[in-house]
DNA sequence: ATAATTTATATTGCGCGCAATCTAATTGCG
DNA sequence: CGCAATTAGATTGCGCGCAATATAAATTAT
């Protein structure tokens, strides 16, 4: 007789990968919090800044596609970043539906202070870079399969 | 000369495991949504029900430890579950600080309808059970290391 | 036993995250 | 061209998630 595998208890909390992901996301958020507090950013705001540090002057839609967020989330978040003088929001003249997001000098310079963050996270993970990269790729592959189902 | 690895671009969004986890958690949530709508539950409410279906009559604190959530999140959530007649909240007589959470008949019977959920999620993952279990264990190990850092 | 400390839950406030709805601009189609 | 359909962003409302604070009960120390 075969040993009972976790597949035999599908409703068990500890068997659910979604809860593993959910609770790990919150754990990450708690580790990030004190680091980002120093930058005056929340984690989603930090993600937006990461996008902008890679490429400045993009539309709200582009940020949303990159982060899987919609305007209902981004509009107020971007207004807060603008109020903090980290970004500027301007209507595109070519396509007046679009709002383009550009870094201010303050937003640019925050990048230097942010460089310390990934190292701290890596240390907290207590894990080699190689292991993290492998795990990251697996998780991203899972995410993309989930999103593919949603797109049907 | 070695090829540049992702470790050389720590601020790149796509290199960050935390964003992989964050965005996968949201992807899971979006897959769950239509399934849980049928049960009249949100995802965090579903998690609470999973805990109660495993063991009924536990204190708020126990649910919180299991799900890594505090009373600021759980108290209003549990009140909504009570309003939906899925649980009952009663002060413990032994320790009047505690509030014990018990399933109602309706809450018990919802379990049968919930059995279909994990299968649908598994299908959406487009992944073998074995792969998911391996990935889940790795993610949980990462979460526990992160939480260990927080506990210091 | 009384006071100080700890513990369990509740409350308030803020920032997401997302569905639903709205407006205005652009595109596509006849 | 002119009108319908699409698209980008904003708004509203609700449910988390968590920090900070409050309250009351239990525990510990004295």
mmCIF file with all atom_site columns, N, CA and C (backbone and C1' of nucleotides) in Angstrom, chain A residues 22 26 30 61 71 75 79 89 97 99, chain D residues 6-12 17-19:
data_model
loop_
_atom_site.group_PDB
_atom_site.id
_atom_site.type_symbol
_atom_site.label_atom_id
_atom_site.label_alt_id
_atom_site.label_comp_id
_atom_site.label_asym_id
_atom_site.label_entity_id
_atom_site.label_seq_id
_atom_site.pdbx_PDB_ins_code
_atom_site.Cartn_x
_atom_site.Cartn_y
_atom_site.Cartn_z
_atom_site.occupancy
_atom_site.B_iso_or_equiv
_atom_site.pdbx_formal_charge
_atom_site.auth_seq_id
_atom_site.auth_comp_id
_atom_site.auth_asym_id
_atom_site.auth_atom_id
_atom_site.pdbx_PDB_model_num
ATOM 1   N N     . UNK A 1 22 ? 1.737   32.958 -1.045  1.00 0.00 ? 22 UNK A N     1
ATOM 2   C CA    . UNK A 1 22 ? 1.056   34.052 -0.340  1.00 0.00 ? 22 UNK A CA    1
ATOM 3   C C     . UNK A 1 22 ? 1.824   34.439 0.923   1.00 0.00 ? 22 UNK A C     1
ATOM 4   N N     . UNK A 1 26 ? 4.267   37.889 1.932   1.00 0.00 ? 26 UNK A N     1
ATOM 5   C CA    . UNK A 1 26 ? 4.130   38.731 3.117   1.00 0.00 ? 26 UNK A CA    1
ATOM 6   C C     . UNK A 1 26 ? 5.420   38.751 3.921   1.00 0.00 ? 26 UNK A C     1
ATOM 7   N N     . UNK A 1 30 ? 7.642   42.070 4.904   1.00 0.00 ? 30 UNK A N     1
ATOM 8   C CA    . UNK A 1 30 ? 8.049   42.446 6.261   1.00 0.00 ? 30 UNK A CA    1
ATOM 9   C C     . UNK A 1 30 ? 9.556   42.659 6.349   1.00 0.00 ? 30 UNK A C     1
ATOM 10  N N     . UNK A 1 61 ? 0.331   52.712 -18.411 1.00 0.00 ? 61 UNK A N     1
ATOM 11  C CA    . UNK A 1 61 ? 0.006   51.385 -18.933 1.00 0.00 ? 61 UNK A CA    1
ATOM 12  C C     . UNK A 1 61 ? 1.225   50.460 -18.959 1.00 0.00 ? 61 UNK A C     1
ATOM 13  N N     . UNK A 1 71 ? -4.856  50.600 -13.426 1.00 0.00 ? 71 UNK A N     1
ATOM 14  C CA    . UNK A 1 71 ? -4.860  52.025 -13.092 1.00 0.00 ? 71 UNK A CA    1
ATOM 15  C C     . UNK A 1 71 ? -5.519  52.290 -11.739 1.00 0.00 ? 71 UNK A C     1
ATOM 16  N N     . UNK A 1 75 ? -2.862  54.719 -10.291 1.00 0.00 ? 75 UNK A N     1
ATOM 17  C CA    . UNK A 1 75 ? -3.154  56.158 -10.281 1.00 0.00 ? 75 UNK A CA    1
ATOM 18  C C     . UNK A 1 75 ? -2.922  56.780 -8.905  1.00 0.00 ? 75 UNK A C     1
ATOM 19  N N     . UNK A 1 79 ? 0.253   59.225 -7.766  1.00 0.00 ? 79 UNK A N     1
ATOM 20  C CA    . UNK A 1 79 ? 0.007   60.557 -7.206  1.00 0.00 ? 79 UNK A CA    1
ATOM 21  C C     . UNK A 1 79 ? 0.772   60.752 -5.906  1.00 0.00 ? 79 UNK A C     1
ATOM 22  N N     . UNK A 1 89 ? 4.101   63.595 -13.448 1.00 0.00 ? 89 UNK A N     1
ATOM 23  C CA    . UNK A 1 89 ? 3.098   62.994 -14.328 1.00 0.00 ? 89 UNK A CA    1
ATOM 24  C C     . UNK A 1 89 ? 2.687   64.032 -15.360 1.00 0.00 ? 89 UNK A C     1
ATOM 25  N N     . UNK A 1 97 ? -4.486  60.369 -24.315 1.00 0.00 ? 97 UNK A N     1
ATOM 26  C CA    . UNK A 1 97 ? -5.025  59.440 -23.314 1.00 0.00 ? 97 UNK A CA    1
ATOM 27  C C     . UNK A 1 97 ? -3.953  59.033 -22.321 1.00 0.00 ? 97 UNK A C     1
ATOM 28  N N     . UNK A 1 99 ? -0.650  59.097 -19.823 1.00 0.00 ? 99 UNK A N     1
ATOM 29  C CA    . UNK A 1 99 ? 0.067   59.916 -18.855 1.00 0.00 ? 99 UNK A CA    1
ATOM 30  C C     . UNK A 1 99 ? 1.475   59.345 -18.746 1.00 0.00 ? 99 UNK A C     1
ATOM 31  P P     . DT  D 2 6  ? -14.765 46.315 -29.485 1.00 0.00 ? 6  DT  D P     1
ATOM 32  O "O5'" . DT  D 2 6  ? -13.430 47.121 -29.162 1.00 0.00 ? 6  DT  D "O5'" 1
ATOM 33  C "C5'" . DT  D 2 6  ? -12.521 47.416 -30.235 1.00 0.00 ? 6  DT  D "C5'" 1
ATOM 34  C "C4'" . DT  D 2 6  ? -11.470 48.394 -29.768 1.00 0.00 ? 6  DT  D "C4'" 1
ATOM 35  C "C3'" . DT  D 2 6  ? -10.787 48.009 -28.454 1.00 0.00 ? 6  DT  D "C3'" 1
ATOM 36  O "O3'" . DT  D 2 6  ? -9.392  47.942 -28.682 1.00 0.00 ? 6  DT  D "O3'" 1
ATOM 37  C "C1'" . DT  D 2 6  ? -11.438 50.293 -28.442 1.00 0.00 ? 6  DT  D "C1'" 1
ATOM 38  P P     . DT  D 2 7  ? -8.376  47.405 -27.558 1.00 0.00 ? 7  DT  D P     1
ATOM 39  O "O5'" . DT  D 2 7  ? -7.846  48.774 -26.930 1.00 0.00 ? 7  DT  D "O5'" 1
ATOM 40  C "C5'" . DT  D 2 7  ? -7.263  49.752 -27.774 1.00 0.00 ? 7  DT  D "C5'" 1
ATOM 41  C "C4'" . DT  D 2 7  ? -6.916  50.971 -26.952 1.00 0.00 ? 7  DT  D "C4'" 1
ATOM 42  C "C3'" . DT  D 2 7  ? -6.311  50.630 -25.584 1.00 0.00 ? 7  DT  D "C3'" 1
ATOM 43  O "O3'" . DT  D 2 7  ? -5.071  51.294 -25.446 1.00 0.00 ? 7  DT  D "O3'" 1
ATOM 44  C "C1'" . DT  D 2 7  ? -8.066  52.219 -25.365 1.00 0.00 ? 7  DT  D "C1'" 1
ATOM 45  P P     . DA  D 2 8  ? -4.171  51.114 -24.125 1.00 0.00 ? 8  DA  D P     1
ATOM 46  O "O5'" . DA  D 2 8  ? -4.443  52.492 -23.396 1.00 0.00 ? 8  DA  D "O5'" 1
ATOM 47  C "C5'" . DA  D 2 8  ? -3.969  53.701 -23.967 1.00 0.00 ? 8  DA  D "C5'" 1
ATOM 48  C "C4'" . DA  D 2 8  ? -4.060  54.826 -22.948 1.00 0.00 ? 8  DA  D "C4'" 1
ATOM 49  C "C3'" . DA  D 2 8  ? -3.497  54.452 -21.571 1.00 0.00 ? 8  DA  D "C3'" 1
ATOM 50  O "O3'" . DA  D 2 8  ? -2.707  55.537 -21.083 1.00 0.00 ? 8  DA  D "O3'" 1
ATOM 51  C "C1'" . DA  D 2 8  ? -5.813  55.019 -21.382 1.00 0.00 ? 8  DA  D "C1'" 1
ATOM 52  P P     . DG  D 2 9  ? -1.890  55.383 -19.712 1.00 0.00 ? 9  DG  D P     1
ATOM 53  O "O5'" . DG  D 2 9  ? -2.909  56.016 -18.667 1.00 0.00 ? 9  DG  D "O5'" 1
ATOM 54  C "C5'" . DG  D 2 9  ? -3.339  57.338 -18.864 1.00 0.00 ? 9  DG  D "C5'" 1
ATOM 55  C "C4'" . DG  D 2 9  ? -4.560  57.660 -18.019 1.00 0.00 ? 9  DG  D "C4'" 1
ATOM 56  C "C3'" . DG  D 2 9  ? -4.388  57.497 -16.507 1.00 0.00 ? 9  DG  D "C3'" 1
ATOM 57  O "O3'" . DG  D 2 9  ? -4.394  58.809 -15.949 1.00 0.00 ? 9  DG  D "O3'" 1
ATOM 58  C "C1'" . DG  D 2 9  ? -6.517  56.716 -17.287 1.00 0.00 ? 9  DG  D "C1'" 1
ATOM 59  P P     . DA  D 2 10 ? -4.440  59.023 -14.366 1.00 0.00 ? 10 DA  D P     1
ATOM 60  O "O5'" . DA  D 2 10 ? -6.007  59.077 -14.043 1.00 0.00 ? 10 DA  D "O5'" 1
ATOM 61  C "C5'" . DA  D 2 10 ? -6.774  60.146 -14.557 1.00 0.00 ? 10 DA  D "C5'" 1
ATOM 62  C "C4'" . DA  D 2 10 ? -8.159  60.142 -13.919 1.00 0.00 ? 10 DA  D "C4'" 1
ATOM 63  C "C3'" . DA  D 2 10 ? -8.155  60.125 -12.378 1.00 0.00 ? 10 DA  D "C3'" 1
ATOM 64  O "O3'" . DA  D 2 10 ? -9.132  61.043 -11.937 1.00 0.00 ? 10 DA  D "O3'" 1
ATOM 65  C "C1'" . DA  D 2 10 ? -9.394  58.280 -13.207 1.00 0.00 ? 10 DA  D "C1'" 1
ATOM 66  P P     . DT  D 2 11 ? -9.339  61.356 -10.399 1.00 0.00 ? 11 DT  D P     1
ATOM 67  O "O5'" . DT  D 2 11 ? -10.582 60.441 -9.993  1.00 0.00 ? 11 DT  D "O5'" 1
ATOM 68  C "C5'" . DT  D 2 11 ? -11.786 60.533 -10.740 1.00 0.00 ? 11 DT  D "C5'" 1
ATOM 69  C "C4'" . DT  D 2 11 ? -12.830 59.585 -10.179 1.00 0.00 ? 11 DT  D "C4'" 1
ATOM 70  C "C3'" . DT  D 2 11 ? -12.859 59.477 -8.653  1.00 0.00 ? 11 DT  D "C3'" 1
ATOM 71  O "O3'" . DT  D 2 11 ? -14.193 59.710 -8.236  1.00 0.00 ? 11 DT  D "O3'" 1
ATOM 72  C "C1'" . DT  D 2 11 ? -12.799 57.326 -9.628  1.00 0.00 ? 11 DT  D "C1'" 1
ATOM 73  P P     . DT  D 2 12 ? -14.549 59.911 -6.686  1.00 0.00 ? 12 DT  D P     1
ATOM 74  O "O5'" . DT  D 2 12 ? -15.237 58.519 -6.294  1.00 0.00 ? 12 DT  D "O5'" 1
ATOM 75  C "C5'" . DT  D 2 12 ? -16.258 58.000 -7.124  1.00 0.00 ? 12 DT  D "C5'" 1
ATOM 76  C "C4'" . DT  D 2 12 ? -16.684 56.637 -6.629  1.00 0.00 ? 12 DT  D "C4'" 1
ATOM 77  C "C3'" . DT  D 2 12 ? -16.679 56.454 -5.111  1.00 0.00 ? 12 DT  D "C3'" 1
ATOM 78  O "O3'" . DT  D 2 12 ? -17.921 55.887 -4.743  1.00 0.00 ? 12 DT  D "O3'" 1
ATOM 79  C "C1'" . DT  D 2 12 ? -15.442 54.726 -6.145  1.00 0.00 ? 12 DT  D "C1'" 1
ATOM 80  P P     . DG  D 2 17 ? -4.482  39.725 2.953   1.00 0.00 ? 17 DG  D P     1
ATOM 81  O "O5'" . DG  D 2 17 ? -3.659  40.830 3.747   1.00 0.00 ? 17 DG  D "O5'" 1
ATOM 82  C "C5'" . DG  D 2 17 ? -2.404  41.232 3.221   1.00 0.00 ? 17 DG  D "C5'" 1
ATOM 83  C "C4'" . DG  D 2 17 ? -1.724  42.197 4.150   1.00 0.00 ? 17 DG  D "C4'" 1
ATOM 84  C "C3'" . DG  D 2 17 ? -1.309  41.644 5.520   1.00 0.00 ? 17 DG  D "C3'" 1
ATOM 85  O "O3'" . DG  D 2 17 ? 0.079   41.830 5.599   1.00 0.00 ? 17 DG  D "O3'" 1
ATOM 86  C "C1'" . DG  D 2 17 ? -2.383  43.744 5.742   1.00 0.00 ? 17 DG  D "C1'" 1
ATOM 87  P P     . DC  D 2 18 ? 0.965   41.419 6.848   1.00 0.00 ? 18 DC  D P     1
ATOM 88  O "O5'" . DC  D 2 18 ? 1.159   42.766 7.660   1.00 0.00 ? 18 DC  D "O5'" 1
ATOM 89  C "C5'" . DC  D 2 18 ? 1.743   43.884 6.999   1.00 0.00 ? 18 DC  D "C5'" 1
ATOM 90  C "C4'" . DC  D 2 18 ? 1.565   45.114 7.853   1.00 0.00 ? 18 DC  D "C4'" 1
ATOM 91  C "C3'" . DC  D 2 18 ? 1.875   44.907 9.346   1.00 0.00 ? 18 DC  D "C3'" 1
ATOM 92  O "O3'" . DC  D 2 18 ? 2.697   45.961 9.777   1.00 0.00 ? 18 DC  D "O3'" 1
ATOM 93  C "C1'" . DC  D 2 18 ? -0.155  46.002 9.088   1.00 0.00 ? 18 DC  D "C1'" 1
ATOM 94  P P     . DA  D 2 19 ? 3.839   45.696 10.849  1.00 0.00 ? 19 DA  D P     1
ATOM 95  O "O5'" . DA  D 2 19 ? 4.069   47.157 11.437  1.00 0.00 ? 19 DA  D "O5'" 1
ATOM 96  C "C5'" . DA  D 2 19 ? 4.171   48.259 10.544  1.00 0.00 ? 19 DA  D "C5'" 1
ATOM 97  C "C4'" . DA  D 2 19 ? 3.555   49.498 11.187  1.00 0.00 ? 19 DA  D "C4'" 1
ATOM 98  C "C3'" . DA  D 2 19 ? 3.888   49.647 12.665  1.00 0.00 ? 19 DA  D "C3'" 1
ATOM 99  O "O3'" . DA  D 2 19 ? 4.249   50.998 12.927  1.00 0.00 ? 19 DA  D "O3'" 1
ATOM 100 C "C1'" . DA  D 2 19 ? 1.537   49.669 12.361  1.00 0.00 ? 19 DA  D "C1'" 1
#
